[in-house]
Coordinates of N, CA and C in Angstrom, one line a residue:
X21 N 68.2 65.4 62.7 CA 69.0 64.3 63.3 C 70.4 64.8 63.5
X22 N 71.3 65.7 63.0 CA 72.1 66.2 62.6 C 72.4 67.2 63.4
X23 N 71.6 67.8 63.9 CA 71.7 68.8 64.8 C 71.8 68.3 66.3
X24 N 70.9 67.3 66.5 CA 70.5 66.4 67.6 C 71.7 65.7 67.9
X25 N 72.5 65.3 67.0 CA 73.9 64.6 67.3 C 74.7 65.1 67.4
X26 N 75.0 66.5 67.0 CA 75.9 67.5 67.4 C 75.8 68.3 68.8
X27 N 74.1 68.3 69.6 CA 74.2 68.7 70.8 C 74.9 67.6 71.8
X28 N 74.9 66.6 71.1 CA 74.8 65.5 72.4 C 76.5 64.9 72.1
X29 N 76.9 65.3 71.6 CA 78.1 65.5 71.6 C 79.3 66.5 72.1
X30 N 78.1 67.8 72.4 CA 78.6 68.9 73.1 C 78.2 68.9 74.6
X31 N 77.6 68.2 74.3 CA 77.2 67.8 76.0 C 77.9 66.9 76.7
X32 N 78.7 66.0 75.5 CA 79.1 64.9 76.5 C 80.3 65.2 77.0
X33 N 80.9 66.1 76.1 CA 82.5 66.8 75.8 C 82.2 67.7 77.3
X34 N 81.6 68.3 77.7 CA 81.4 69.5 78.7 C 80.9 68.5 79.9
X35 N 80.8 67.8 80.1 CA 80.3 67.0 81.0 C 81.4 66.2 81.5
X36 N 82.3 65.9 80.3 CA 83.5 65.2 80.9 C 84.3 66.7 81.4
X37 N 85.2 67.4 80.8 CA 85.6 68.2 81.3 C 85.5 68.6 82.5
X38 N 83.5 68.6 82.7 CA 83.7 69.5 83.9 C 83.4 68.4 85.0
X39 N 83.5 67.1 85.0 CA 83.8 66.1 85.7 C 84.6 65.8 86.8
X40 N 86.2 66.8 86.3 CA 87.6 67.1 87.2 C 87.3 68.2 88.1
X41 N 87.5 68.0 89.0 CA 87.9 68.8 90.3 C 88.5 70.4 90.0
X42 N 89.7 69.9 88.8 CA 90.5 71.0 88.7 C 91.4 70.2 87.4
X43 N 92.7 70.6 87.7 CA 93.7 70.4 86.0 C 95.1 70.0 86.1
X44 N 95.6 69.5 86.4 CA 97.4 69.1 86.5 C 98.2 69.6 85.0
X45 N 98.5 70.1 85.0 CA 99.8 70.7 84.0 C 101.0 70.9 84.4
X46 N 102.2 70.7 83.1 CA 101.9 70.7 81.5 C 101.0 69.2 81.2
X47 N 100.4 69.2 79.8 CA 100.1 67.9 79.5 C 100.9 67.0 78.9
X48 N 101.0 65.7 79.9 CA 101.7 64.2 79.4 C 103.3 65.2 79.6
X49 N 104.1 65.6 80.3 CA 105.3 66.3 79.8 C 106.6 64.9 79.5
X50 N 107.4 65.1 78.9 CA 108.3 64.4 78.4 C 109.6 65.2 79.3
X51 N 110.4 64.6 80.0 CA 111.7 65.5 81.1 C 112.9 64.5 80.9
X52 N 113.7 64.9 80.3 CA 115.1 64.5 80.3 C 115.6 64.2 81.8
X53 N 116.3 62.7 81.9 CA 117.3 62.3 83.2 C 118.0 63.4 83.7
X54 N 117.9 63.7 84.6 CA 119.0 64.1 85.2 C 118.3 65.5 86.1
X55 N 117.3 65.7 84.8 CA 116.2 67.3 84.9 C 115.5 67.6 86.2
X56 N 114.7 68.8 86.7 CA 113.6 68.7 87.5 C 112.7 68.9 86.5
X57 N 111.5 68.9 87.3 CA 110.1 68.9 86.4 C 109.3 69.7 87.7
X58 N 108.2 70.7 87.2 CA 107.5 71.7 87.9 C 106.1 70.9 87.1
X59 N 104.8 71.1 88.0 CA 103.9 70.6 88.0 C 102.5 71.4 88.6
X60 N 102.1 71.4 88.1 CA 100.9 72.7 88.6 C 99.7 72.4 88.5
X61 N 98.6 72.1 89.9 CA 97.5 71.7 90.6 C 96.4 73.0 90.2
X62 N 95.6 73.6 89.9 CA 95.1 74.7 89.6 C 93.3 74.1 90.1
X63 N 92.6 73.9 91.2 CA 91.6 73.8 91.1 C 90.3 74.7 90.6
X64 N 89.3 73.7 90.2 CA 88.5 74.8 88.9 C 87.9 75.8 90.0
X65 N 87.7 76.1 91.1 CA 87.1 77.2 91.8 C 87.4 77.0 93.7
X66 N 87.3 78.4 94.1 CA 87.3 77.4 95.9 C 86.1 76.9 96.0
X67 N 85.3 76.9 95.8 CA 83.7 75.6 96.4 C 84.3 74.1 96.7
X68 N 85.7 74.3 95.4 CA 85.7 72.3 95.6 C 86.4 72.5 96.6
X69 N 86.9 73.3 97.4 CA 88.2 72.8 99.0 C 86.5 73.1 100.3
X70 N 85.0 74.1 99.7 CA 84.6 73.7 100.6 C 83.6 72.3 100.7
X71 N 83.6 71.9 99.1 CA 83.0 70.4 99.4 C 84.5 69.4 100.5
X72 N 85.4 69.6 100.2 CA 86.1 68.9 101.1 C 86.8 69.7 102.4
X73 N 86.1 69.8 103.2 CA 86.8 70.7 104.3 C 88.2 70.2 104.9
X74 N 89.3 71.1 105.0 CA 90.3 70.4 106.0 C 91.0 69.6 105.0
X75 N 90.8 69.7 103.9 CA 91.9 69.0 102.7 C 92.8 70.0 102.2
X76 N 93.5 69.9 101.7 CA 94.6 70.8 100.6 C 95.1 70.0 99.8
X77 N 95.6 70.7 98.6 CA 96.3 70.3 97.4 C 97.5 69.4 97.5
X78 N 97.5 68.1 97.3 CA 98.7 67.3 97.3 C 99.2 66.4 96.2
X79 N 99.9 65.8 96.0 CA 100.6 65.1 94.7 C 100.6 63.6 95.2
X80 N 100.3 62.9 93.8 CA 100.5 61.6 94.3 C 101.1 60.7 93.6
X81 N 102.5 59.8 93.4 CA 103.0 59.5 92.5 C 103.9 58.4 92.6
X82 N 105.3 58.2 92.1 CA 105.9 56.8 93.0 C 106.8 57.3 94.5
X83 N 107.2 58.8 93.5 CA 107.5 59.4 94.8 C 107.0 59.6 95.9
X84 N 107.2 59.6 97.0 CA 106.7 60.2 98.1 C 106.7 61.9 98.6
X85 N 106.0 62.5 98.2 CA 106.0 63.7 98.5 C 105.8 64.8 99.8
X86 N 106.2 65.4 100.0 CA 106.0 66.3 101.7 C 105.5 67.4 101.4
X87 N 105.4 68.7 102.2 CA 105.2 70.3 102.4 C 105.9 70.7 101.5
X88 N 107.3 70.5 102.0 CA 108.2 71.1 101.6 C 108.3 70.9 100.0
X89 N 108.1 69.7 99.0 CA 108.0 69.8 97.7 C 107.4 70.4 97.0
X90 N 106.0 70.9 97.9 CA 105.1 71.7 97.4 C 105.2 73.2 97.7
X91 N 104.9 74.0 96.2 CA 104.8 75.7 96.6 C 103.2 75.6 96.6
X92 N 103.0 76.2 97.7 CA 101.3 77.0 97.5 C 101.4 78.4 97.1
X93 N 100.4 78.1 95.9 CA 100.0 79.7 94.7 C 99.0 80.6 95.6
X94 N 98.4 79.6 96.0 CA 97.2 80.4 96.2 C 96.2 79.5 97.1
X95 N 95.0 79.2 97.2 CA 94.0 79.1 97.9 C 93.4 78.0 96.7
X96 N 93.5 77.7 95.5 CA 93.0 77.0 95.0 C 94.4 76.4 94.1
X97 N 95.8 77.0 93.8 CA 96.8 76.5 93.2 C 97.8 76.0 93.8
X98 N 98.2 74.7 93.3 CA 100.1 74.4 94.1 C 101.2 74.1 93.1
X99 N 101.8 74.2 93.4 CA 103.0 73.3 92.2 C 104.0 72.4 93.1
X100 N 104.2 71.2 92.2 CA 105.0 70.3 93.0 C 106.5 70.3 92.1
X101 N 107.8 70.4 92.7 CA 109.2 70.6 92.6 C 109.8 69.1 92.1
X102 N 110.0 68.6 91.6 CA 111.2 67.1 91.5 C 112.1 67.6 91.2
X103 N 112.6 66.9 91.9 CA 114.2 67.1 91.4 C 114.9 66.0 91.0
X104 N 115.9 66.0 90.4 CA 116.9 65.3 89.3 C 115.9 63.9 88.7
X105 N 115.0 63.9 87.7 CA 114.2 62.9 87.2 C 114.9 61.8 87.2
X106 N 114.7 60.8 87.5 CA 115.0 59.2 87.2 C 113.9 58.2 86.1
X107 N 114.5 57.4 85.5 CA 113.7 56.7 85.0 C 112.9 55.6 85.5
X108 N 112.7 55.3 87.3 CA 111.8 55.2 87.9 C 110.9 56.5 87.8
X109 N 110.8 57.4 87.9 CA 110.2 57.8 88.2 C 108.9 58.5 87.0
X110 N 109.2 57.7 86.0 CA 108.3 57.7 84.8 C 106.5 57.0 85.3
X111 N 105.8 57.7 84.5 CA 104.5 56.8 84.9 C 103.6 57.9 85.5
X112 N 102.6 57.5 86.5 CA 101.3 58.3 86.8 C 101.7 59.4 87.7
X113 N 101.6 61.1 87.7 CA 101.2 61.9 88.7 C 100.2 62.5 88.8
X114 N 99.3 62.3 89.9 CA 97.8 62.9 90.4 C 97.8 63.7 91.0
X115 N 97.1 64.9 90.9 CA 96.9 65.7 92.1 C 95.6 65.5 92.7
X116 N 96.3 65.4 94.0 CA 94.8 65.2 94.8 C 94.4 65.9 95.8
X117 N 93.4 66.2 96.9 CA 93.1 66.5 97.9 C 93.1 65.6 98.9
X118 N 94.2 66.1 100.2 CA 94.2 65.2 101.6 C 94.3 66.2 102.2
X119 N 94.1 65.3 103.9 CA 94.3 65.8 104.9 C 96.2 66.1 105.4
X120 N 96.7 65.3 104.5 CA 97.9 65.4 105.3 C 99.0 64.8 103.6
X121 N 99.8 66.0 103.3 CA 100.8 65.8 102.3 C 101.4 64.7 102.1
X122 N 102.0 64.1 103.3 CA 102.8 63.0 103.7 C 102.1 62.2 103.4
X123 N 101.4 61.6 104.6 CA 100.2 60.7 104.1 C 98.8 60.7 103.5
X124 N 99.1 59.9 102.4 CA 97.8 60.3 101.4 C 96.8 59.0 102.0
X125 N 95.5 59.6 103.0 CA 94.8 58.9 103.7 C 93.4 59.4 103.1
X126 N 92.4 58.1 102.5 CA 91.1 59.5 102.0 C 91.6 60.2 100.8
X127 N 92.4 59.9 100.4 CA 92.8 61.5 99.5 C 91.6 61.5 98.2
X128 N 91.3 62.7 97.8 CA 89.8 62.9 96.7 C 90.7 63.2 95.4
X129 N 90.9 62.8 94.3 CA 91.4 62.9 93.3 C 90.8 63.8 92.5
X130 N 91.6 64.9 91.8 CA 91.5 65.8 91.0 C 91.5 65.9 89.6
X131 N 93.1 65.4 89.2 CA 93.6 65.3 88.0 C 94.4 64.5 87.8
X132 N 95.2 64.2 87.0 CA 96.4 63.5 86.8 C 96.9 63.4 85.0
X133 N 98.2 63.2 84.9 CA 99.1 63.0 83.9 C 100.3 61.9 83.8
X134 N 100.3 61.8 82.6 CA 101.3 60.6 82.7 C 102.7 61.3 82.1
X135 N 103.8 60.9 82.9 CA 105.3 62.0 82.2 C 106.1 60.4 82.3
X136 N 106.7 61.2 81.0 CA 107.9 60.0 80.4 C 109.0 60.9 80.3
X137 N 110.2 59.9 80.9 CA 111.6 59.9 80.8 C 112.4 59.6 80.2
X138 N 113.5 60.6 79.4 CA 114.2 59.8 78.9 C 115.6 60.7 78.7
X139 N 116.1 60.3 77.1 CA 117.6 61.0 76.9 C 117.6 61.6 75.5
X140 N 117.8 62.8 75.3 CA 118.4 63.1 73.7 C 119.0 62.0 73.4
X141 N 118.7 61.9 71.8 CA 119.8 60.9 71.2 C 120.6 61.2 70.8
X142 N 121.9 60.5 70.7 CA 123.3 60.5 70.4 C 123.5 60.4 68.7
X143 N 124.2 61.1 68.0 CA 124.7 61.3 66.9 C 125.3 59.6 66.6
X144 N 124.4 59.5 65.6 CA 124.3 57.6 65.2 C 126.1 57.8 64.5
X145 N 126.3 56.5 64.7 CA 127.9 56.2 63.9 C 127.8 54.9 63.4
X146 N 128.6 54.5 62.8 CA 129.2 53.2 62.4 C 128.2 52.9 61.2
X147 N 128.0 54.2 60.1 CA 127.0 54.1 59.2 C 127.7 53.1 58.1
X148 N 127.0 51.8 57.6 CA 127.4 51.2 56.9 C 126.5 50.6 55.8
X149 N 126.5 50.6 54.6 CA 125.5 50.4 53.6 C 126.3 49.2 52.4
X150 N 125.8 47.9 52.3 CA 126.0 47.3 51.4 C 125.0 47.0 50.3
X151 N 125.5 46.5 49.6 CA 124.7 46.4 48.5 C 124.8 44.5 47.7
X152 N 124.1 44.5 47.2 CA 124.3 42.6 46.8 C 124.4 42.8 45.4
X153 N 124.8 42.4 44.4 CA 124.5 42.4 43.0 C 123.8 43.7 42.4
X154 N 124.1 44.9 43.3 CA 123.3 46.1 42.5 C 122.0 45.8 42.6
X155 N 121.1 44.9 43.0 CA 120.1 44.7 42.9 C 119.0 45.7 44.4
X156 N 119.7 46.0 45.5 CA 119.5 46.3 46.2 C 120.6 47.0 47.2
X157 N 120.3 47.9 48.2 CA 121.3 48.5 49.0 C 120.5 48.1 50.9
X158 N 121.1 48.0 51.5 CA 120.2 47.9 52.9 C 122.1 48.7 53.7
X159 N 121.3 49.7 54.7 CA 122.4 50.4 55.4 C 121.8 50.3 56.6
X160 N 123.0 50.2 57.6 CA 122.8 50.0 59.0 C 123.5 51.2 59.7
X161 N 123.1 51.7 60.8 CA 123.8 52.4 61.8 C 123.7 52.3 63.2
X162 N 124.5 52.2 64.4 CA 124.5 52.5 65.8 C 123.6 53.8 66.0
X163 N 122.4 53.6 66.9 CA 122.2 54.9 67.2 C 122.8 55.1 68.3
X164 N 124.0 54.5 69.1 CA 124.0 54.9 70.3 C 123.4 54.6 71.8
X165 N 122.9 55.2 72.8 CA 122.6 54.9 73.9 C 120.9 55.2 73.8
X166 N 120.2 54.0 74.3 CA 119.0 53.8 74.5 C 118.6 55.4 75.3
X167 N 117.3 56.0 74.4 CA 116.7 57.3 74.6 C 115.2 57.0 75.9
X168 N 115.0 55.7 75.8 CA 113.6 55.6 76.6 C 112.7 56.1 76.2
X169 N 112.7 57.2 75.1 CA 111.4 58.0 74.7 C 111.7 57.6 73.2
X170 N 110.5 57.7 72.2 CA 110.0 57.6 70.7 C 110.8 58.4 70.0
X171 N 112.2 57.5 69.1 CA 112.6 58.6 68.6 C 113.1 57.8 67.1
X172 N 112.4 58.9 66.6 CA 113.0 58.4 64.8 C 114.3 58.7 64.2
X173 N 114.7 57.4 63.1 CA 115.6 57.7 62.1 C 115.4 57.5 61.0
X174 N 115.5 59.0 60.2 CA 115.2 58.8 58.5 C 117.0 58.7 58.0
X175 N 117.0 57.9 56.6 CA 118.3 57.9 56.5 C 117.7 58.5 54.6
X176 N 118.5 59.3 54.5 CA 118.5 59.8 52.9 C 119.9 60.1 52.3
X177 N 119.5 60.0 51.2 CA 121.0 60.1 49.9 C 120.3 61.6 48.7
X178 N 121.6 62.1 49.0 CA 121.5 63.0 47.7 C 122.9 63.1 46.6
X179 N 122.9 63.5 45.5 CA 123.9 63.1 44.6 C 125.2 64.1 45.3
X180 N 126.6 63.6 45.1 CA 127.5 64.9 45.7 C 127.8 65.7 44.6
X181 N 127.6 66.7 45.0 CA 127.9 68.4 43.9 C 127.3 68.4 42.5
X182 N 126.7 67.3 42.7 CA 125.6 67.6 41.6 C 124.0 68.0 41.8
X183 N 123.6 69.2 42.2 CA 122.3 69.5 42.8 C 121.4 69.6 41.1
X184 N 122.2 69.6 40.6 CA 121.1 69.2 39.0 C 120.1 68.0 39.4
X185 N 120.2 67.1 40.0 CA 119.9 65.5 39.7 C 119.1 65.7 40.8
X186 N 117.7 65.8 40.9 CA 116.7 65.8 42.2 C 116.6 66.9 42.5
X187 N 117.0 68.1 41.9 CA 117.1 69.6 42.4 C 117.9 69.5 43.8
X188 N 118.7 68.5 44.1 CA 119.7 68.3 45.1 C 118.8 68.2 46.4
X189 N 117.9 67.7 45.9 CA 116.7 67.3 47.5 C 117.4 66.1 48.0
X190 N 116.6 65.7 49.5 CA 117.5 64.7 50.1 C 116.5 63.6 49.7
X191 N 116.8 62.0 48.9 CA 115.6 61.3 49.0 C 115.6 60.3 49.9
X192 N 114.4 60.1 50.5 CA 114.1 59.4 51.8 C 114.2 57.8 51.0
X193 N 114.7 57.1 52.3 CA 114.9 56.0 52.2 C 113.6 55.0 51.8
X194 N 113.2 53.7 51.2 CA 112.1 53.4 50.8 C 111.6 52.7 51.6
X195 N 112.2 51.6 52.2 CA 111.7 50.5 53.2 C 112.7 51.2 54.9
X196 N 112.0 52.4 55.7 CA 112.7 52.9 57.1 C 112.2 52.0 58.0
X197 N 113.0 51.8 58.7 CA 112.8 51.1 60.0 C 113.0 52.6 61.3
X198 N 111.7 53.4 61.0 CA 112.1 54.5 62.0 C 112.8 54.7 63.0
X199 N 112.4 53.7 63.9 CA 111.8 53.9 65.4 C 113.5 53.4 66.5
X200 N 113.6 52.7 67.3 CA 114.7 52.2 68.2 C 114.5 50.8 68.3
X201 N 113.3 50.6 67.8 CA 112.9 48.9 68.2 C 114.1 48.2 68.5
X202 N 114.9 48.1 67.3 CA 116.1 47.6 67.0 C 117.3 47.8 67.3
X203 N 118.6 47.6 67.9 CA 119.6 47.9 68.3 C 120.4 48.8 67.2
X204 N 120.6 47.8 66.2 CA 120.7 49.0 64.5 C 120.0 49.0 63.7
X205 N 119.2 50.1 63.7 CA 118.0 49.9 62.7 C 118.8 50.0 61.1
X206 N 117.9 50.1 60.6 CA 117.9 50.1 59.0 C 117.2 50.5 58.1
X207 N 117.5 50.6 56.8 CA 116.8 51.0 55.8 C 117.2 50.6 54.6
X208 N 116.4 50.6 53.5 CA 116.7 49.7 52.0 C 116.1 50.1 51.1
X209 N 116.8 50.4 50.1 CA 116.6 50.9 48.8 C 116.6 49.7 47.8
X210 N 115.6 49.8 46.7 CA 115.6 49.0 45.5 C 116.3 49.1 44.7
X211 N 117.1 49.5 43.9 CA 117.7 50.2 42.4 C 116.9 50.2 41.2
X212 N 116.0 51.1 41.2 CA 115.5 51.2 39.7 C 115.8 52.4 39.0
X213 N 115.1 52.6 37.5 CA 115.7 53.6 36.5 C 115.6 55.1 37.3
X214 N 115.4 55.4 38.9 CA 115.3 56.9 39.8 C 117.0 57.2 40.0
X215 N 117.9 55.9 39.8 CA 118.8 56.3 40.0 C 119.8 56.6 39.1
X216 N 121.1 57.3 40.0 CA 122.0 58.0 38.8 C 123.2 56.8 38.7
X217 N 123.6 56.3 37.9 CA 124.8 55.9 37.7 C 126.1 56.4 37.7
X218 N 126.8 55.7 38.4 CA 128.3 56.5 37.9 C 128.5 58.1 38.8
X219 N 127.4 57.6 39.5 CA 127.9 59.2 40.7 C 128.1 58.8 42.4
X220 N 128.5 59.4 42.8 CA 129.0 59.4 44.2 C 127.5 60.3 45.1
X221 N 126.5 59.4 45.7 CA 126.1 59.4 46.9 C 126.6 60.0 48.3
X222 N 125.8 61.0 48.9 CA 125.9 61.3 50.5 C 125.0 60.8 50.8
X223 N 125.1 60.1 52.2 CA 124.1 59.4 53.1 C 124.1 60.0 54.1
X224 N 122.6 60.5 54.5 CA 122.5 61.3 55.7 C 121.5 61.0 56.4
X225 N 121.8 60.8 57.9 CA 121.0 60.4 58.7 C 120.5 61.6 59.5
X226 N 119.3 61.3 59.4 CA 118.6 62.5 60.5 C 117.6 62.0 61.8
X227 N 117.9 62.5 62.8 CA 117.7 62.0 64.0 C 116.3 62.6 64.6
X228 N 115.3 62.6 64.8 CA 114.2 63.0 65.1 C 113.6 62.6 66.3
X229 N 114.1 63.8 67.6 CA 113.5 63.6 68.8 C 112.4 64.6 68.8
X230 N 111.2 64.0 69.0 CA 109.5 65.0 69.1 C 109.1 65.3 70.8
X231 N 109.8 64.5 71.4 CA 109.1 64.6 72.9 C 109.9 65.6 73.8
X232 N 111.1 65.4 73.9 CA 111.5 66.2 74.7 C 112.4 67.2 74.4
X233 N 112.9 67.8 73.1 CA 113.5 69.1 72.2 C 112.3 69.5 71.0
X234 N 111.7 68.5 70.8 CA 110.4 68.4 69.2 C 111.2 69.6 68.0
X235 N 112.1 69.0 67.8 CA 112.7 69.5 66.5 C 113.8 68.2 65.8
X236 N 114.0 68.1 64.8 CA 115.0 67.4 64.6 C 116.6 68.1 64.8
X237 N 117.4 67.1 65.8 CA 118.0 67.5 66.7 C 119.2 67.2 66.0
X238 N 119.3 66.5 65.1 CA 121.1 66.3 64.8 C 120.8 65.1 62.6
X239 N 121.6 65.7 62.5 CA 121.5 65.8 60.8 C 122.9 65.1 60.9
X240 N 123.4 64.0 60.4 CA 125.0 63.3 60.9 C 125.2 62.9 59.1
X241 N 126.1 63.7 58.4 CA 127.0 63.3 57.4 C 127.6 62.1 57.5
X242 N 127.1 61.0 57.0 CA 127.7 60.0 56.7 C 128.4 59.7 55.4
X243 N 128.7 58.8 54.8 CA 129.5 57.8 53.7 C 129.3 58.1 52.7
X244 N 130.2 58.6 51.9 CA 130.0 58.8 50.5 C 130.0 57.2 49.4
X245 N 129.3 57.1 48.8 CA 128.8 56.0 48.0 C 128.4 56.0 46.6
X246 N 129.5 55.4 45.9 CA 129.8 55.8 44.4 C 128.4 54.6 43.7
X247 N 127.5 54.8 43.2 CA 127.1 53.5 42.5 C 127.4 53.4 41.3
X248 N 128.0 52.4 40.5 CA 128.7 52.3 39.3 C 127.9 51.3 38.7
X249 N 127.8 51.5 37.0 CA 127.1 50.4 36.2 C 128.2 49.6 35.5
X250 N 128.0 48.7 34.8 CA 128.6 47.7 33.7 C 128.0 47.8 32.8

């Protein structure tokens, strides 16, 4: 039974695959405002230009595309050129086969990808952290100018010049509000016996763009923050 559900599982996987015409790449690409983006049509063999005679490789998207946007590789490859990205111009590009670049009439569909637009994010400011009765801390920051694309913020505290206390690791915040949802996100700490008394706090925000650099891109020194007992 075991084996029998593993073929037919390999069959369905190869069957979709080989379903496409051919392949649009990169996959899903992520392109900063302002950018071009290169795009590359690769059909799986020449048979599929002679199932469609009198067609060639064309793009299809919100733009309107011509000849001229297009390089031809080859006899079975094209690449299509944009220039300076907009955030209209986020959403579906197809590559297809037509008769005519300009107008997509008839056109036989090949592949397609979805590309998202957006902006590195800006080094958060206006980091501010209160606290009510010791009982709790909640800190707020500006991230700045809306990115359009998924981008995280972890906010962490480590003790200052005391790397004895946590082996001087940075500890993540407990309740994060990752994401941009929010104009100032946030984050909130409880105060239990994990913390140090009577020492001075760094708060540090770290900024996590994955789509279009995929590294964390900017680490911002914030507020030093003494917590004191009675």
């Amino acid at each position: 039974m075991t084996s029998l559900l593993c073929f037919m599982l390999l069959f369905n996987i190869h069957y979709i695959q080989s379903s496409y015409l051919g392949r649009l790449s990169p996959d899903d690409p992520y392109i900063e405002i302002g950018k071009d983006m290169n795009l590359t049509c690769v059909l799986n063999n020449e048979s599929v230009l002679k199932q469609y005679p009198n067609k060639k490789i064309c793009f299809d998207a919100k733009r309107n595309f011509s000849d001229k946007d297009i390089t031809v590789i080859n006899k079975t490859a094209a690449m299509l050129h944009v220039v300076n990205m907009s955030l209209s111009d986020k959403g579906a590009f197809n590559c297809v086969l037509s008769l005519d670049c300009s107008n997509l009439l008839n056109e036989t569909w090949v592949h397609g990808q979805i590309v998202a637009v957006g902006l590195p994010p800006d080094v958060p400011s206006n980091l501010t952290c209160i606290s009510y009765n010791f009982d709790n801390m909640t800190c707020t920051w500006d991230p700045g100018r809306p990115t359009h694309i998924h981008t995280t913020y972890r906010l962490y505290w480590t003790i200052h010049r005391e790397p004895q206390f946590h082996s001087g690791e940075k500890v993540p915040c407990q309740n994060n509000n990752k994401t941009t949802s929010k104009k100032y996100p946030l984050c909130q700490w409880v105060f239990d016996s994990d913390y140090f008394w009577n020492r001075t706090y760094i708060m540090t925000i770290v900024v996590n763009d994955t789509t279009i650099l995929n590294q964390a891109i900017i680490s911002s020194e914030g507020i030093k923050l003494c917590i004191l007992s009675y």
